[in-house]
Short mmCIF file of C-alpha atoms in Angstrom, two decimals:
data_model
loop_
_atom_site.label_atom_id
_atom_site.label_comp_id
_atom_site.label_asym_id
_atom_site.label_seq_id
_atom_site.Cartn_x
_atom_site.Cartn_y
_atom_site.Cartn_z
CA MET A 26 41.74 -16.54 17.51
CA THR A 27 39.57 -13.98 19.25
CA ASP A 28 36.07 -13.04 19.25
CA SER A 29 36.91 -9.60 18.33
CA LEU A 30 34.99 -8.58 15.13
CA PRO A 31 37.15 -9.25 11.62
CA ILE A 32 35.61 -6.49 9.56
CA ARG A 33 34.52 -3.08 9.74
CA ALA A 34 30.73 -3.10 10.78
CA ARG A 35 28.16 -0.56 12.09
CA ALA A 36 28.75 -0.66 15.90
CA ASP A 37 24.60 -0.71 16.27
CA ILE A 38 24.62 -3.78 14.51
CA ALA A 39 27.53 -5.59 15.83
CA ALA A 40 26.13 -4.80 19.24
CA LEU A 41 22.38 -6.25 18.62
CA PRO A 42 21.79 -9.52 19.82
CA PRO A 43 20.41 -12.09 16.85
CA TYR A 44 16.71 -12.99 16.79
CA ARG A 45 16.48 -15.97 19.59
CA GLN A 46 13.77 -18.43 19.00
CA GLY A 47 12.10 -20.33 21.34
CA ARG A 48 14.21 -23.23 23.02
CA GLN A 49 13.67 -26.49 20.83
CA ALA A 50 12.46 -29.64 23.01
CA GLY A 51 14.07 -33.21 23.38
CA ALA A 52 12.47 -36.51 22.85
CA ASP A 53 11.05 -36.57 26.19
CA ALA A 54 9.60 -32.93 26.35
CA PHE A 55 6.93 -30.87 25.01
CA LYS A 56 8.03 -27.69 23.21
CA LEU A 57 5.28 -24.64 24.26
CA SER A 58 8.24 -22.10 23.56
CA SER A 59 7.37 -20.89 19.98
CA ASN A 60 3.41 -20.71 19.31
CA GLU A 61 3.58 -23.42 16.59
CA ASN A 62 0.68 -25.30 15.63
CA PRO A 63 0.93 -28.68 17.25
CA PHE A 64 -1.00 -30.52 14.77
CA GLU A 65 0.74 -32.64 11.90
CA PRO A 66 0.51 -31.40 8.34
CA LEU A 67 -2.75 -32.34 6.66
CA PRO A 68 -2.63 -35.46 4.21
CA SER A 69 -3.43 -33.04 1.33
CA VAL A 70 -0.68 -30.61 2.70
CA VAL A 71 1.66 -33.49 2.42
CA ALA A 72 0.92 -34.75 -0.83
CA ALA A 73 1.61 -31.13 -2.27
CA LEU A 74 4.89 -30.98 -0.72
CA GLN A 75 5.90 -34.29 -2.02
CA GLY A 76 4.61 -33.32 -5.48
CA ALA A 77 6.87 -30.13 -5.47
CA THR A 78 10.34 -31.43 -7.33
CA GLY A 79 11.17 -29.35 -9.39
CA VAL A 80 13.15 -27.68 -7.34
CA ASN A 81 15.96 -26.88 -9.89
CA ARG A 82 13.71 -24.23 -10.94
CA TYR A 83 13.16 -20.87 -9.24
CA PRO A 84 9.84 -20.41 -8.06
CA ASP A 85 7.55 -17.68 -9.14
CA ALA A 86 8.94 -14.44 -7.93
CA SER A 87 5.61 -12.93 -7.14
CA ALA A 88 3.51 -16.10 -5.94
CA ALA A 89 1.46 -14.98 -8.18
CA LEU A 90 -1.20 -17.74 -7.75
CA LEU A 91 -1.50 -17.28 -3.91
CA ARG A 92 -1.87 -13.31 -4.79
CA ALA A 93 -4.39 -13.88 -6.87
CA ARG A 94 -6.50 -16.60 -4.38
CA LEU A 95 -6.24 -13.93 -1.54
CA ALA A 96 -6.88 -11.24 -3.64
CA GLU A 97 -10.59 -13.01 -4.44
CA ARG A 98 -11.28 -13.64 -1.10
CA PHE A 99 -10.49 -10.58 0.42
CA GLY A 100 -12.08 -8.43 -2.76
CA VAL A 101 -8.99 -6.58 -3.47
CA THR A 102 -6.83 -6.72 -6.46
CA ALA A 103 -3.64 -8.79 -6.53
CA GLU A 104 -1.51 -6.03 -6.47
CA GLU A 105 -3.14 -4.81 -2.90
CA VAL A 106 -1.56 -8.44 -1.83
CA HIS A 107 1.78 -8.80 -1.07
CA ILE A 108 3.43 -12.30 -0.30
CA ALA A 109 6.69 -12.97 1.51
CA ALA A 110 8.67 -15.61 3.68
CA GLY A 111 6.45 -14.66 6.70
CA SER A 112 4.99 -11.78 7.82
CA VAL A 113 7.98 -10.58 9.74
CA SER A 114 9.74 -10.27 6.35
CA ILE A 115 7.38 -7.87 5.28
CA LEU A 116 7.39 -5.70 8.40
CA LEU A 117 11.10 -5.61 7.70
CA GLN A 118 10.74 -4.58 4.01
CA LEU A 119 8.49 -1.66 5.38
CA VAL A 120 10.52 -0.66 8.24
CA LEU A 121 13.38 -0.16 6.15
CA ALA A 122 11.20 1.45 2.98
CA THR A 123 9.46 4.06 5.20
CA SER A 124 12.37 5.15 8.17
CA GLY A 125 15.76 5.50 8.20
CA PRO A 126 18.28 7.34 10.75
CA GLY A 127 16.42 10.38 12.49
CA ASP A 128 12.91 8.77 11.92
CA GLU A 129 10.76 7.36 14.58
CA ILE A 130 9.03 3.86 14.88
CA ILE A 131 6.21 3.37 17.64
CA TYR A 132 5.11 0.24 18.70
CA ALA A 133 3.74 -1.22 22.26
CA TRP A 134 6.14 -2.97 24.54
CA ARG A 135 6.68 -5.72 25.81
CA SER A 136 5.29 -7.01 21.76
CA PHE A 137 6.83 -9.06 19.33
CA GLU A 138 10.52 -9.44 20.07
CA ALA A 139 11.76 -8.81 16.05
CA TYR A 140 10.36 -5.07 16.64
CA PRO A 141 13.48 -3.79 17.93
CA GLY A 142 15.63 -5.38 15.84
CA HIS A 143 13.73 -4.26 13.00
CA VAL A 144 14.09 -0.60 14.05
CA LYS A 145 17.65 -0.89 14.77
CA ILE A 146 18.37 -2.59 11.21
CA ALA A 147 17.02 0.22 9.41
CA GLY A 148 18.67 2.72 11.44
CA ALA A 149 15.95 4.59 13.03
CA THR A 150 14.72 5.47 16.61
CA ALA A 151 12.29 2.81 18.80
CA VAL A 152 9.66 4.62 20.42
CA GLU A 153 8.25 1.70 23.02
CA VAL A 154 5.11 2.92 24.78
CA PRO A 155 4.89 0.51 27.74
CA LEU A 156 1.60 -1.76 27.86
CA LEU A 157 -1.52 -1.54 30.16
CA ALA A 158 -1.14 -3.44 33.19
CA ASP A 159 -3.42 -5.70 31.93
CA GLY A 160 -1.33 -6.67 29.06
CA ARG A 161 -3.43 -4.38 26.37
CA HIS A 162 -1.88 -1.97 24.07
CA ASP A 163 -1.67 1.94 25.48
CA LEU A 164 -3.54 3.67 22.06
CA ASP A 165 -3.93 6.78 23.83
CA ALA A 166 -0.30 6.82 24.73
CA MET A 167 0.85 5.51 21.15
CA ALA A 168 -1.27 8.37 19.71
CA ALA A 169 0.34 10.96 21.71
CA ALA A 170 3.75 9.95 21.49
CA VAL A 171 3.59 10.86 17.39
CA THR A 172 5.69 13.56 16.44
CA ASP A 173 6.86 15.17 12.90
CA ARG A 174 9.82 12.41 12.89
CA THR A 175 7.42 9.12 13.25
CA ARG A 176 7.20 7.15 10.16
CA LEU A 177 5.57 3.89 11.11
CA ILE A 178 3.47 2.61 13.65
CA ILE A 179 3.17 -1.02 14.90
CA VAL A 180 -0.01 -2.65 16.52
CA CYS A 181 -0.06 -6.43 16.91
CA SER A 182 -3.32 -7.55 18.08
CA PRO A 183 -3.37 -10.32 19.60
CA ASN A 184 -0.51 -8.87 21.09
CA ASN A 185 2.24 -11.20 21.25
CA PRO A 186 3.40 -12.29 24.14
CA THR A 187 0.42 -11.16 26.45
CA GLY A 188 -2.23 -12.13 24.44
CA PRO A 189 -4.92 -9.27 24.44
CA ILE A 190 -6.63 -7.66 21.48
CA VAL A 191 -7.32 -4.42 19.88
CA THR A 192 -11.08 -3.79 19.90
CA GLN A 193 -12.12 -2.56 15.61
CA THR A 194 -13.82 0.70 17.81
CA GLU A 195 -10.61 1.53 19.69
CA PHE A 196 -8.20 0.79 16.53
CA GLU A 197 -10.80 3.30 14.44
CA GLN A 198 -10.39 5.87 17.27
CA PHE A 199 -6.95 5.35 17.17
CA LEU A 200 -6.61 5.99 13.42
CA ALA A 201 -8.54 9.22 13.37
CA ARG A 202 -5.65 10.78 15.75
CA ILE A 203 -2.86 9.82 13.36
CA PRO A 204 -1.52 11.75 10.25
CA ALA A 205 -2.66 9.96 7.01
CA ASP A 206 0.77 10.08 5.97
CA VAL A 207 1.89 7.73 8.60
CA LEU A 208 2.05 4.28 7.85
CA VAL A 209 0.27 1.75 10.61
CA ILE A 210 1.06 -1.66 10.14
CA LEU A 211 -1.87 -4.36 11.79
CA ASP A 212 0.23 -7.30 12.72
CA GLU A 213 -2.30 -9.83 12.61
CA ALA A 214 -0.60 -13.21 13.39
CA TYR A 215 -2.78 -14.67 15.38
CA ALA A 216 -5.98 -13.35 13.88
CA GLU A 217 -7.41 -16.90 13.30
CA PHE A 218 -7.50 -17.73 17.12
CA VAL A 219 -9.51 -14.75 17.87
CA THR A 220 -13.21 -15.45 19.13
CA ASP A 221 -13.89 -12.03 20.80
CA PRO A 222 -15.95 -10.46 18.42
CA GLU A 223 -15.25 -7.12 19.32
CA ALA A 224 -11.35 -7.47 17.90
CA VAL A 225 -10.54 -5.76 15.25
CA ASP A 226 -10.13 -7.19 11.60
CA GLY A 227 -7.63 -5.61 9.64
CA LEU A 228 -8.75 -7.53 6.48
CA ARG A 229 -12.85 -6.45 7.14
CA GLU A 230 -12.73 -2.72 6.82
CA LEU A 231 -9.37 -1.70 6.60
CA GLY A 232 -6.33 -2.51 4.49
CA VAL A 233 -7.08 -0.88 1.18
CA ILE A 234 -10.10 1.15 2.59
CA ARG A 235 -7.72 3.39 4.59
CA PRO A 236 -4.37 3.82 2.31
CA ASN A 237 -1.76 4.33 5.34
CA VAL A 238 -3.35 0.65 6.57
CA VAL A 239 -1.20 -2.50 5.59
CA ALA A 240 -2.55 -5.87 7.43
CA LEU A 241 -0.31 -8.61 7.96
CA ARG A 242 -1.16 -11.85 8.25
CA THR A 243 0.90 -15.47 8.24
CA PHE A 244 0.41 -19.28 6.94
CA SER A 245 2.82 -20.15 10.36
CA LYS A 246 0.12 -20.27 12.96
CA ALA A 247 -3.43 -21.48 11.98
CA TYR A 248 -2.30 -23.17 9.18
CA GLY A 249 0.37 -25.08 10.59
CA LEU A 250 3.26 -23.89 7.66
CA ALA A 251 5.81 -22.60 10.39
CA GLY A 252 8.71 -24.49 8.68
CA LEU A 253 7.99 -23.53 5.45
CA ARG A 254 7.59 -19.53 5.92
CA VAL A 255 4.89 -17.55 4.05
CA GLY A 256 3.03 -14.76 5.10
CA TYR A 257 1.17 -12.03 3.25
CA ALA A 258 0.13 -8.25 3.65
CA VAL A 259 -3.54 -6.76 2.11
CA GLY A 260 -2.68 -2.96 1.65
CA HIS A 261 -2.65 0.00 -0.66
CA ARG A 262 -0.75 -0.81 -3.98
CA ARG A 263 1.89 1.94 -3.56
CA VAL A 264 2.71 1.33 -0.18
CA LEU A 265 3.12 -2.54 -0.94
CA ASP A 266 5.26 -1.69 -3.89
CA LEU A 267 7.50 -0.08 -1.25
CA ALA A 268 7.79 -3.86 0.49
CA ARG A 269 8.02 -5.60 -2.93
CA SER A 270 10.94 -3.09 -3.61
CA THR A 271 13.08 -3.80 -0.38
CA ALA A 272 12.29 -7.68 -0.52
CA ILE A 273 14.65 -10.15 -1.14
CA PRO A 274 13.77 -11.84 -4.43
CA LEU A 275 12.42 -15.34 -4.74
CA SER A 276 12.23 -15.64 -0.94
CA VAL A 277 9.00 -17.53 -1.17
CA THR A 278 9.52 -21.06 -2.36
CA ALA A 279 7.08 -23.11 -4.60
CA ALA A 280 6.69 -25.53 -2.40
CA ALA A 281 5.45 -22.98 0.39
CA GLU A 282 3.16 -21.38 -2.19
CA SER A 283 1.90 -24.85 -3.00
CA ALA A 284 0.92 -25.78 0.71
CA ALA A 285 -0.58 -22.72 1.05
CA LEU A 286 -2.93 -22.96 -1.58
CA VAL A 287 -4.11 -26.49 -0.75
CA SER A 288 -4.11 -25.04 3.02
CA LEU A 289 -6.95 -22.63 1.56
CA ASP A 290 -8.81 -25.17 -0.05
CA ALA A 291 -8.77 -27.36 3.07
CA GLU A 292 -9.67 -24.23 5.69
CA ALA A 293 -12.83 -25.83 6.93
CA GLU A 294 -10.59 -28.83 8.47
CA LEU A 295 -8.09 -26.66 9.68
CA LEU A 296 -10.58 -24.09 11.33
CA ASP A 297 -11.56 -27.41 13.16
CA ARG A 298 -8.27 -28.05 14.60
CA VAL A 299 -8.20 -23.86 15.67
CA ARG A 300 -11.30 -24.45 17.31
CA GLU A 301 -9.28 -27.08 19.35
CA LEU A 302 -6.70 -25.15 20.08
CA THR A 303 -8.76 -22.29 21.53
CA ASP A 304 -10.99 -24.96 23.80
CA ARG A 305 -7.61 -25.94 24.84
CA ARG A 306 -6.60 -22.44 25.60
CA ALA A 307 -9.90 -21.89 27.40
CA ALA A 308 -9.24 -24.81 29.63
CA LEU A 309 -5.77 -23.50 30.50
CA VAL A 310 -7.05 -20.03 31.40
CA ASP A 311 -9.51 -21.51 33.86
CA GLY A 312 -7.41 -23.45 35.39
CA LEU A 313 -4.51 -21.18 36.00
CA ARG A 314 -6.68 -18.31 37.47
CA ALA A 315 -8.43 -21.37 39.63
CA GLN A 316 -4.72 -21.65 40.84
CA GLY A 317 -4.53 -18.11 41.72
CA TRP A 318 -2.67 -16.63 38.65
CA ARG A 319 -3.56 -13.62 36.90
CA VAL A 320 -3.89 -14.49 33.06
CA PRO A 321 -4.63 -11.97 30.80
CA GLU A 322 -7.22 -11.87 28.16
CA THR A 323 -5.83 -13.96 25.81
CA GLN A 324 -7.04 -14.27 22.11
CA GLY A 325 -3.64 -15.91 20.87
CA ASN A 326 -2.66 -19.58 21.10
CA PHE A 327 -0.72 -18.94 24.12
CA VAL A 328 -0.97 -17.68 27.50
CA TRP A 329 1.03 -15.37 29.73
CA LEU A 330 2.62 -15.50 33.06
CA ASP A 331 3.78 -11.82 34.44
CA THR A 332 6.47 -13.63 36.62
CA ARG A 333 8.56 -10.72 36.47
CA ALA A 334 11.86 -11.49 38.43
CA ASP A 335 11.38 -15.32 38.96
CA SER A 336 10.90 -15.71 35.35
CA GLN A 337 14.05 -18.04 34.58
CA ARG A 338 13.40 -19.98 37.91
CA ILE A 339 10.04 -20.76 36.90
CA ALA A 340 10.76 -21.60 33.28
CA ALA A 341 13.54 -23.83 34.65
CA THR A 342 10.64 -25.60 36.90
CA PHE A 343 8.64 -25.97 33.89
CA ASP A 344 11.63 -27.46 32.12
CA GLU A 345 12.23 -30.16 34.61
CA GLY A 346 8.80 -30.89 34.33
CA GLY A 347 9.38 -31.95 30.16
CA ILE A 348 7.58 -28.56 28.77
CA ILE A 349 9.60 -26.02 27.37
CA VAL A 350 8.13 -22.44 27.82
CA ARG A 351 9.36 -19.02 26.97
CA PRO A 352 11.01 -16.68 29.18
CA TYR A 353 11.31 -13.09 28.68
CA GLY A 354 14.21 -11.82 30.42
CA ASP A 355 12.70 -10.73 33.90
CA ASP A 356 9.48 -9.93 32.06
CA GLY A 357 7.34 -12.88 32.25
CA LEU A 358 6.66 -16.28 30.68
CA ARG A 359 4.98 -17.11 27.38
CA ILE A 360 3.36 -20.79 27.36
CA SER A 361 2.20 -21.90 23.98
CA ILE A 362 -1.12 -23.80 23.37
CA GLY A 363 0.04 -27.29 22.67
CA GLU A 364 -1.38 -31.15 22.64
CA ALA A 365 -4.02 -32.15 24.07
CA GLU A 366 -1.78 -33.72 27.04
CA THR A 367 0.01 -30.72 27.96
CA VAL A 368 -3.03 -28.86 29.56
CA GLU A 369 -2.85 -30.69 32.27
CA LYS A 370 0.85 -31.00 32.79
CA VAL A 371 1.11 -27.48 32.52
CA LEU A 372 -1.66 -26.97 35.12
CA GLN A 373 0.35 -29.58 37.56
CA ILE A 374 3.58 -27.54 37.21
CA ALA A 375 1.85 -24.03 37.48
CA ALA A 376 0.24 -25.55 40.84
CA SER A 377 3.62 -26.32 41.92
CA VAL A 378 5.10 -23.16 41.62
CA VAL A 379 2.23 -20.69 42.45
CA ASP A 380 2.80 -20.81 46.28
CA THR A 381 6.31 -20.01 45.79
CA LEU A 382 5.67 -16.22 45.01
CA ALA A 383 5.37 -13.87 47.31
CA LYS A 384 2.02 -12.30 48.32
CA GLY A 385 1.05 -9.34 46.09
CA HIS A 386 3.82 -10.90 43.48
CA PRO A 387 2.00 -9.19 39.76
CA ALA A 388 1.85 -12.62 38.44
CA LEU A 389 -1.24 -13.06 41.23
CA ALA A 390 -4.85 -12.20 41.36
CA LEU A 391 -5.73 -10.19 43.84
CA ALA A 392 -7.36 -11.71 46.49
#
């Protein structure tokens, strides 16, 4: 038995590594590697899941109840809302619908790890625009990268894994430089964690008002439904029809739709939890900066350390201390905001390694 591929396949896909999620944690460790919500599901959500017993029947393919609920919330029609198994699924649907060989897709880098793989699956060309030194999108460079071959631009705010937002003003100025027939996806998976009033909000003034903009949101993060896989998009009806045409049918389960509806009913309680997490985020950022770390202005449920070639070594140190973090090659480390007791544990481990970094290291604040 050999490891050679036993069938004919696209060479670029055969060479594409599968998506790798944050490593799981053992019973004696905390998993801060996947940006998950550390709170247990609400009792009302658990009850809804326990009541979802009709698994012998297919779910509603359009998730019509959830679409109607979200449409009412955002003042749009149901056709201007699309539901899928996570917002990342909608992203792939729109990539496949807009782009193929010879087409270009622009996104900032480093950003969400799924972006390059989606572009490769479509056979399109990735145009990766480096982030600014502070971990923010370089929107001027992204606009300048647009060519006649550009079909899609992805803007991630807050940016995963570095954390900074794009402001509303910056985004509107950026859109003014983008051709009206180029799709712009505003990936807002962490929108509920944003406390900066200047941040872009794709569901406040954009979406269907600008026909070439689609805003992506998810129930995985703030709502704590990561294990159920349900996300949504708001945008122009005809653009979302493209996503519906390329979607895998029946991918949103009835249980996921039910849990999302109940979560919307319990939103006030859930957002109290979000405020707890943003308070923990602030405490962690303040503590790390006090130790000498340079931490970007994060607005997600995570922090970024620009550890570069020391990333794997430092991740191993966290691992030994019972904290599983997410190293990104030789770029840096992302640490999710988790249980209350993890803040002090992360700070203790971070303090043990910060002095091991060479003077002038990019992860250190300037003296």
